[in-house]
PDB file of C-alpha atoms in Angstrom:
ATOM      1  CA  UNK A 257      -0.105   0.090   0.199  1.00 79.00           C
ATOM      2  CA  UNK A 258       2.628   2.533   0.857  1.00 79.00           C
ATOM      3  CA  UNK A 259       4.545   1.994  -2.486  1.00 79.00           C
ATOM      4  CA  UNK A 260       1.298   2.893  -4.126  1.00 80.00           C
ATOM      5  CA  UNK A 261       1.303   6.157  -2.224  1.00 81.00           C
ATOM      6  CA  UNK A 262       4.712   7.767  -3.357  1.00 79.00           C
ATOM      7  CA  UNK A 263       3.426  11.086  -3.260  1.00 81.00           C
ATOM      8  CA  UNK A 264       1.256  13.613  -1.488  1.00 81.00           C
ATOM      9  CA  UNK A 265      -2.038  14.665  -3.399  1.00 90.00           C
ATOM     10  CA  UNK A 266      -4.985  16.440  -2.206  1.00 91.00           C
ATOM     11  CA  UNK A 267      -7.567  15.138   0.027  1.00 93.00           C
ATOM     12  CA  UNK A 268     -11.103  17.107   0.087  1.00 97.00           C
ATOM     13  CA  UNK A 269     -12.250  16.502   3.370  1.00 95.00           C
ATOM     14  CA  UNK A 270     -15.526  17.289   4.373  1.00 97.00           C
ATOM     15  CA  UNK A 271     -16.785  16.687   7.816  1.00 95.00           C
ATOM     16  CA  UNK A 272     -20.237  18.371   9.370  1.00 95.00           C
ATOM     17  CA  UNK A 273     -21.603  18.634  12.270  1.00 93.00           C
ATOM     18  CA  UNK A 274     -24.648  17.217  13.788  1.00 90.00           C
ATOM     19  CA  UNK A 275     -26.297  20.702  13.759  1.00 94.00           C
ATOM     20  CA  UNK A 276     -25.749  20.722   9.637  1.00 96.00           C
ATOM     21  CA  UNK A 277     -29.302  18.957   9.172  1.00 93.00           C
ATOM     22  CA  UNK A 278     -30.838  21.627  11.228  1.00 95.00           C
ATOM     23  CA  UNK A 279     -30.361  24.145   8.226  1.00 96.00           C
ATOM     24  CA  UNK A 280     -33.226  24.257   5.688  1.00 96.00           C
ATOM     25  CA  UNK A 281     -32.652  22.054   2.625  1.00 96.00           C
ATOM     26  CA  UNK A 282     -31.800  25.431   0.478  1.00 96.00           C
ATOM     27  CA  UNK A 283     -29.454  26.580   3.202  1.00 97.00           C
ATOM     28  CA  UNK A 284     -27.495  23.015   2.837  1.00 97.00           C
ATOM     29  CA  UNK A 285     -27.283  23.144  -0.775  1.00 97.00           C
ATOM     30  CA  UNK A 286     -25.620  26.515  -0.524  1.00 98.00           C
ATOM     31  CA  UNK A 287     -23.190  25.480   1.855  1.00 98.00           C
ATOM     32  CA  UNK A 288     -22.139  22.766  -0.284  1.00 98.00           C
ATOM     33  CA  UNK A 289     -22.228  24.833  -3.240  1.00 98.00           C
ATOM     34  CA  UNK A 290     -19.644  27.059  -1.725  1.00 98.00           C
ATOM     35  CA  UNK A 291     -17.214  24.179  -0.795  1.00 98.00           C
ATOM     36  CA  UNK A 292     -17.775  22.452  -4.522  1.00 98.00           C
ATOM     37  CA  UNK A 293     -16.761  26.275  -5.658  1.00 98.00           C
ATOM     38  CA  UNK A 294     -13.778  26.842  -3.185  1.00 98.00           C
ATOM     39  CA  UNK A 295     -12.128  23.347  -2.992  1.00 98.00           C
ATOM     40  CA  UNK A 296     -13.440  20.630  -5.678  1.00 98.00           C
ATOM     41  CA  UNK A 297     -13.732  22.845  -8.770  1.00 98.00           C
ATOM     42  CA  UNK A 298     -10.050  23.666  -8.532  1.00 98.00           C
ATOM     43  CA  UNK A 299      -9.038  20.061  -8.449  1.00 97.00           C
ATOM     44  CA  UNK A 300     -11.477  19.354 -11.294  1.00 98.00           C
ATOM     45  CA  UNK A 301      -9.892  22.129 -13.284  1.00 97.00           C
ATOM     46  CA  UNK A 302      -6.623  20.672 -13.041  1.00 97.00           C
ATOM     47  CA  UNK A 303      -7.431  17.305 -14.706  1.00 97.00           C
ATOM     48  CA  UNK A 304      -5.787  16.182 -17.929  1.00 96.00           C
ATOM     49  CA  UNK A 305      -9.120  16.631 -20.370  1.00 96.00           C
ATOM     50  CA  UNK A 306      -7.161  13.947 -22.878  1.00 97.00           C
ATOM     51  CA  UNK A 307      -7.274  11.108 -20.206  1.00 97.00           C
ATOM     52  CA  UNK A 308      -9.909   8.789 -19.595  1.00 97.00           C
ATOM     53  CA  UNK A 309     -11.513   8.850 -16.308  1.00 98.00           C
ATOM     54  CA  UNK A 310     -13.168   6.783 -14.097  1.00 97.00           C
ATOM     55  CA  UNK A 311     -14.580   7.026 -10.696  1.00 97.00           C
ATOM     56  CA  UNK A 312     -15.510   4.853  -7.390  1.00 95.00           C
ATOM     57  CA  UNK A 313     -17.202   5.443  -4.491  1.00 95.00           C
ATOM     58  CA  UNK A 314     -17.791   3.948  -1.036  1.00 91.00           C
ATOM     59  CA  UNK A 315     -21.086   5.290   0.617  1.00 90.00           C
ATOM     60  CA  UNK A 316     -21.256   5.801   4.278  1.00 83.00           C
ATOM     61  CA  UNK A 317     -23.347   8.429   6.432  1.00 73.00           C
ATOM     62  CA  UNK A 318     -22.678   8.169  10.150  1.00 68.00           C
ATOM     63  CA  UNK A 319     -20.002   5.850  11.701  1.00 68.00           C
ATOM     64  CA  UNK A 320     -17.249   5.555   8.685  1.00 77.00           C
ATOM     65  CA  UNK A 321     -16.309   8.106   5.971  1.00 85.00           C
ATOM     66  CA  UNK A 322     -17.849   8.106   2.612  1.00 89.00           C
ATOM     67  CA  UNK A 323     -14.955   8.369  -0.188  1.00 91.00           C
ATOM     68  CA  UNK A 324     -15.242   9.234  -3.943  1.00 95.00           C
ATOM     69  CA  UNK A 325     -11.906   8.559  -5.606  1.00 94.00           C
ATOM     70  CA  UNK A 326     -11.528   9.791  -9.064  1.00 97.00           C
ATOM     71  CA  UNK A 327      -8.907   8.477 -11.195  1.00 95.00           C
ATOM     72  CA  UNK A 328      -7.487   8.426 -14.646  1.00 96.00           C
ATOM     73  CA  UNK A 329      -5.948   5.922 -16.701  1.00 95.00           C
ATOM     74  CA  UNK A 330      -2.110   6.604 -17.726  1.00 93.00           C
ATOM     75  CA  UNK A 331      -0.262   5.747 -20.779  1.00 93.00           C
ATOM     76  CA  UNK A 332       1.209   2.847 -18.961  1.00 93.00           C
ATOM     77  CA  UNK A 333      -2.174   1.883 -17.850  1.00 92.00           C
ATOM     78  CA  UNK A 334      -1.589   2.995 -14.294  1.00 92.00           C
ATOM     79  CA  UNK A 335      -4.913   4.001 -12.352  1.00 94.00           C
ATOM     80  CA  UNK A 336      -3.593   7.273 -10.946  1.00 93.00           C
ATOM     81  CA  UNK A 337      -5.867   9.124  -8.325  1.00 94.00           C
ATOM     82  CA  UNK A 338      -5.195  12.667  -8.758  1.00 95.00           C
ATOM     83  CA  UNK A 339      -7.186  13.902  -5.672  1.00 96.00           C
ATOM     84  CA  UNK A 340      -9.684  12.028  -3.033  1.00 95.00           C
ATOM     85  CA  UNK A 341     -12.935  13.270  -1.461  1.00 97.00           C
ATOM     86  CA  UNK A 342     -13.602  12.182   2.124  1.00 95.00           C
ATOM     87  CA  UNK A 343     -16.825  13.032   3.780  1.00 95.00           C
ATOM     88  CA  UNK A 344     -18.264  12.225   7.258  1.00 94.00           C
ATOM     89  CA  UNK A 345     -21.533  12.776   8.377  1.00 93.00           C
ATOM     90  CA  UNK A 346     -22.441  14.433   5.097  1.00 95.00           C
ATOM     91  CA  UNK A 347     -26.364  13.937   4.208  1.00 94.00           C
ATOM     92  CA  UNK A 348     -26.918  11.603   1.245  1.00 93.00           C
ATOM     93  CA  UNK A 349     -28.750  14.723  -0.366  1.00 95.00           C
ATOM     94  CA  UNK A 350     -25.091  16.669  -0.309  1.00 96.00           C
ATOM     95  CA  UNK A 351     -23.394  13.368  -1.079  1.00 96.00           C
ATOM     96  CA  UNK A 352     -25.243  13.303  -4.267  1.00 96.00           C
ATOM     97  CA  UNK A 353     -24.791  17.109  -5.019  1.00 97.00           C
ATOM     98  CA  UNK A 354     -20.813  16.443  -4.474  1.00 98.00           C
ATOM     99  CA  UNK A 355     -20.699  13.082  -6.368  1.00 97.00           C
ATOM    100  CA  UNK A 356     -22.854  14.317  -9.355  1.00 98.00           C
ATOM    101  CA  UNK A 357     -20.707  17.762  -9.857  1.00 98.00           C
ATOM    102  CA  UNK A 358     -17.715  15.382 -10.069  1.00 98.00           C
ATOM    103  CA  UNK A 359     -18.946  12.927 -12.477  1.00 98.00           C
ATOM    104  CA  UNK A 360     -20.467  15.590 -14.671  1.00 98.00           C
ATOM    105  CA  UNK A 361     -17.028  17.019 -15.020  1.00 98.00           C
ATOM    106  CA  UNK A 362     -14.717  14.143 -15.251  1.00 98.00           C
ATOM    107  CA  UNK A 363     -13.204  14.124 -18.599  1.00 97.00           C
ATOM    108  CA  UNK A 364     -13.881  11.091 -21.004  1.00 97.00           C
ATOM    109  CA  UNK A 365     -16.014   9.324 -18.002  1.00 97.00           C
ATOM    110  CA  UNK A 366     -15.636   5.804 -18.978  1.00 97.00           C
ATOM    111  CA  UNK A 367     -16.836   3.928 -16.047  1.00 97.00           C
ATOM    112  CA  UNK A 368     -18.284   4.501 -12.167  1.00 98.00           C
ATOM    113  CA  UNK A 369     -18.309   2.110  -9.662  1.00 97.00           C
ATOM    114  CA  UNK A 370     -20.685   2.636  -6.365  1.00 96.00           C
ATOM    115  CA  UNK A 371     -21.031   0.798  -3.265  1.00 93.00           C
ATOM    116  CA  UNK A 372     -24.735  -0.203  -3.566  1.00 94.00           C
ATOM    117  CA  UNK A 373     -24.635  -2.109  -0.558  1.00 91.00           C
ATOM    118  CA  UNK A 374     -27.171  -1.311   2.597  1.00 88.00           C
ATOM    119  CA  UNK A 375     -28.081   2.520   2.666  1.00 86.00           C
ATOM    120  CA  UNK A 376     -25.711   3.158  -0.558  1.00 91.00           C
ATOM    121  CA  UNK A 377     -28.265   1.063  -2.748  1.00 95.00           C
ATOM    122  CA  UNK A 378     -30.954   3.976  -3.269  1.00 94.00           C
ATOM    123  CA  UNK A 379     -28.258   6.335  -3.995  1.00 95.00           C
ATOM    124  CA  UNK A 380     -26.016   4.062  -6.198  1.00 96.00           C
ATOM    125  CA  UNK A 381     -29.214   3.286  -7.974  1.00 97.00           C
ATOM    126  CA  UNK A 382     -30.565   7.112  -8.721  1.00 97.00           C
ATOM    127  CA  UNK A 383     -26.720   7.712 -10.190  1.00 97.00           C
ATOM    128  CA  UNK A 384     -27.384   5.163 -12.181  1.00 98.00           C
ATOM    129  CA  UNK A 385     -30.721   6.436 -13.516  1.00 98.00           C
ATOM    130  CA  UNK A 386     -28.808   9.845 -13.733  1.00 97.00           C
ATOM    131  CA  UNK A 387     -25.708   8.932 -15.722  1.00 98.00           C
ATOM    132  CA  UNK A 388     -26.820   5.368 -17.405  1.00 97.00           C
ATOM    133  CA  UNK A 389     -26.947   2.047 -15.986  1.00 98.00           C
ATOM    134  CA  UNK A 390     -24.215   1.205 -18.274  1.00 97.00           C
ATOM    135  CA  UNK A 391     -21.738   3.688 -16.850  1.00 98.00           C
ATOM    136  CA  UNK A 392     -22.652   3.403 -13.167  1.00 98.00           C
ATOM    137  CA  UNK A 393     -21.845  -0.180 -11.849  1.00 97.00           C
ATOM    138  CA  UNK A 394     -23.666  -1.011  -8.539  1.00 97.00           C
ATOM    139  CA  UNK A 395     -21.782  -3.019  -6.458  1.00 95.00           C
ATOM    140  CA  UNK A 396     -22.956  -5.358  -3.693  1.00 94.00           C
ATOM    141  CA  UNK A 397     -20.547  -5.686  -1.481  1.00 89.00           C
ATOM    142  CA  UNK A 398     -20.566  -9.351  -0.084  1.00 89.00           C
ATOM    143  CA  UNK A 399     -18.675 -12.502   0.226  1.00 90.00           C
ATOM    144  CA  UNK A 400     -19.019 -13.538  -3.347  1.00 92.00           C
ATOM    145  CA  UNK A 401     -17.835 -10.252  -4.683  1.00 92.00           C
ATOM    146  CA  UNK A 402     -14.820 -10.098  -2.126  1.00 91.00           C
ATOM    147  CA  UNK A 403     -13.770 -13.621  -3.558  1.00 92.00           C
ATOM    148  CA  UNK A 404     -13.946 -12.175  -7.365  1.00 93.00           C
ATOM    149  CA  UNK A 405     -12.515  -8.880  -7.185  1.00 92.00           C
ATOM    150  CA  UNK A 406     -10.541  -8.119  -3.990  1.00 90.00           C
ATOM    151  CA  UNK A 407      -7.630 -10.484  -5.400  1.00 91.00           C
ATOM    152  CA  UNK A 408      -7.533  -8.382  -8.464  1.00 92.00           C
ATOM    153  CA  UNK A 409      -7.676  -5.244  -6.256  1.00 89.00           C
ATOM    154  CA  UNK A 410      -4.569  -6.523  -4.443  1.00 89.00           C
ATOM    155  CA  UNK A 411      -2.616  -7.839  -7.354  1.00 91.00           C
ATOM    156  CA  UNK A 412      -3.357  -4.179  -9.045  1.00 91.00           C
ATOM    157  CA  UNK A 413      -1.313  -2.695  -6.086  1.00 88.00           C
ATOM    158  CA  UNK A 414       1.362  -5.728  -6.249  1.00 90.00           C
ATOM    159  CA  UNK A 415       1.772  -4.956 -10.012  1.00 91.00           C
ATOM    160  CA  UNK A 416       2.284  -1.009  -9.368  1.00 89.00           C
ATOM    161  CA  UNK A 417      -0.849  -0.656 -11.477  1.00 92.00           C
ATOM    162  CA  UNK A 418      -2.407   1.894  -8.781  1.00 92.00           C
ATOM    163  CA  UNK A 419      -1.504   5.139  -7.522  1.00 89.00           C
ATOM    164  CA  UNK A 420      -3.139   7.093  -4.444  1.00 89.00           C
ATOM    165  CA  UNK A 421      -2.386  10.124  -2.454  1.00 87.00           C
ATOM    166  CA  UNK A 422      -0.440   9.505   0.325  1.00 86.00           C
ATOM    167  CA  UNK A 423      -2.900   9.905   3.426  1.00 84.00           C
ATOM    168  CA  UNK A 424      -3.041   8.037   6.691  1.00 86.00           C
ATOM    169  CA  UNK A 425      -6.773   7.478   6.293  1.00 83.00           C
ATOM    170  CA  UNK A 426      -6.626   5.668   3.294  1.00 83.00           C
ATOM    171  CA  UNK A 427      -3.810   3.448   4.242  1.00 85.00           C
ATOM    172  CA  UNK A 428      -5.611   2.610   7.236  1.00 83.00           C
ATOM    173  CA  UNK A 429      -8.678   1.679   5.242  1.00 82.00           C
ATOM    174  CA  UNK A 430      -6.554  -0.555   2.982  1.00 81.00           C
ATOM    175  CA  UNK A 431      -4.692  -2.094   5.929  1.00 81.00           C
ATOM    176  CA  UNK A 432      -8.257  -3.035   7.428  1.00 81.00           C
ATOM    177  CA  UNK A 433      -8.251  -5.678   4.398  1.00 84.00           C
ATOM    178  CA  UNK A 434      -7.917  -9.202   6.367  1.00 87.00           C
ATOM    179  CA  UNK A 435      -8.092 -13.027   5.048  1.00 89.00           C
ATOM    180  CA  UNK A 436     -11.254 -14.795   6.273  1.00 88.00           C
ATOM    181  CA  UNK A 437     -11.352 -18.331   5.248  1.00 87.00           C
ATOM    182  CA  UNK A 438      -8.839 -17.650   2.749  1.00 88.00           C
ATOM    183  CA  UNK A 439     -10.983 -14.804   1.162  1.00 88.00           C
ATOM    184  CA  UNK A 440      -9.235 -11.229   1.546  1.00 86.00           C
ATOM    185  CA  UNK A 441     -12.159  -8.718   3.052  1.00 85.00           C
ATOM    186  CA  UNK A 442     -12.845  -5.679   4.749  1.00 83.00           C
ATOM    187  CA  UNK A 443     -13.244  -6.239   8.870  1.00 71.00           C
ATOM    188  CA  UNK A 444     -16.865  -5.174   9.257  1.00 65.00           C
ATOM    189  CA  UNK A 445     -15.979  -4.801  13.488  1.00 56.00           C
ATOM    190  CA  UNK A 446     -13.499  -2.425  12.495  1.00 48.00           C
TER     191      UNK A 446
END
């Protein structure tokens, strides 16, 4: 994991307090619009418009962090994440506002994978409805999925095919992968 995090890159963190939901919907939308313009839009402006882009999203609402990982495919086929968005206690509607803003501005968008497990299912479905079910892959994360895809994910790191921003939270998330009955999985009890 550390080899894949060879350089610092931007991590956009948005952590909201419990009182955020006491704001009116219009106030919440305006707050997020301002955050997008201040922090997210400048990162999107830096993207190479000639590259093919993709994105992954791991949904969370309260306990864990929700991540959005845009990346581009380099000439040598490495998947390079130019920045990461990390959200904590961000309501679904505002996560939608941010994710959809990103997806509408990723150059040459070719694929999106979204966590469609539990409370992320509806958000992934709405996003697929908005951007196309051929583009947005709604992933049901379960034991079978881990058995099929996690070995390939680990191999991509071992092959040097993935680069991520150097960040302690991202590293901890990747180190949470453990083997259970021979299948690499994220420990739910973490």
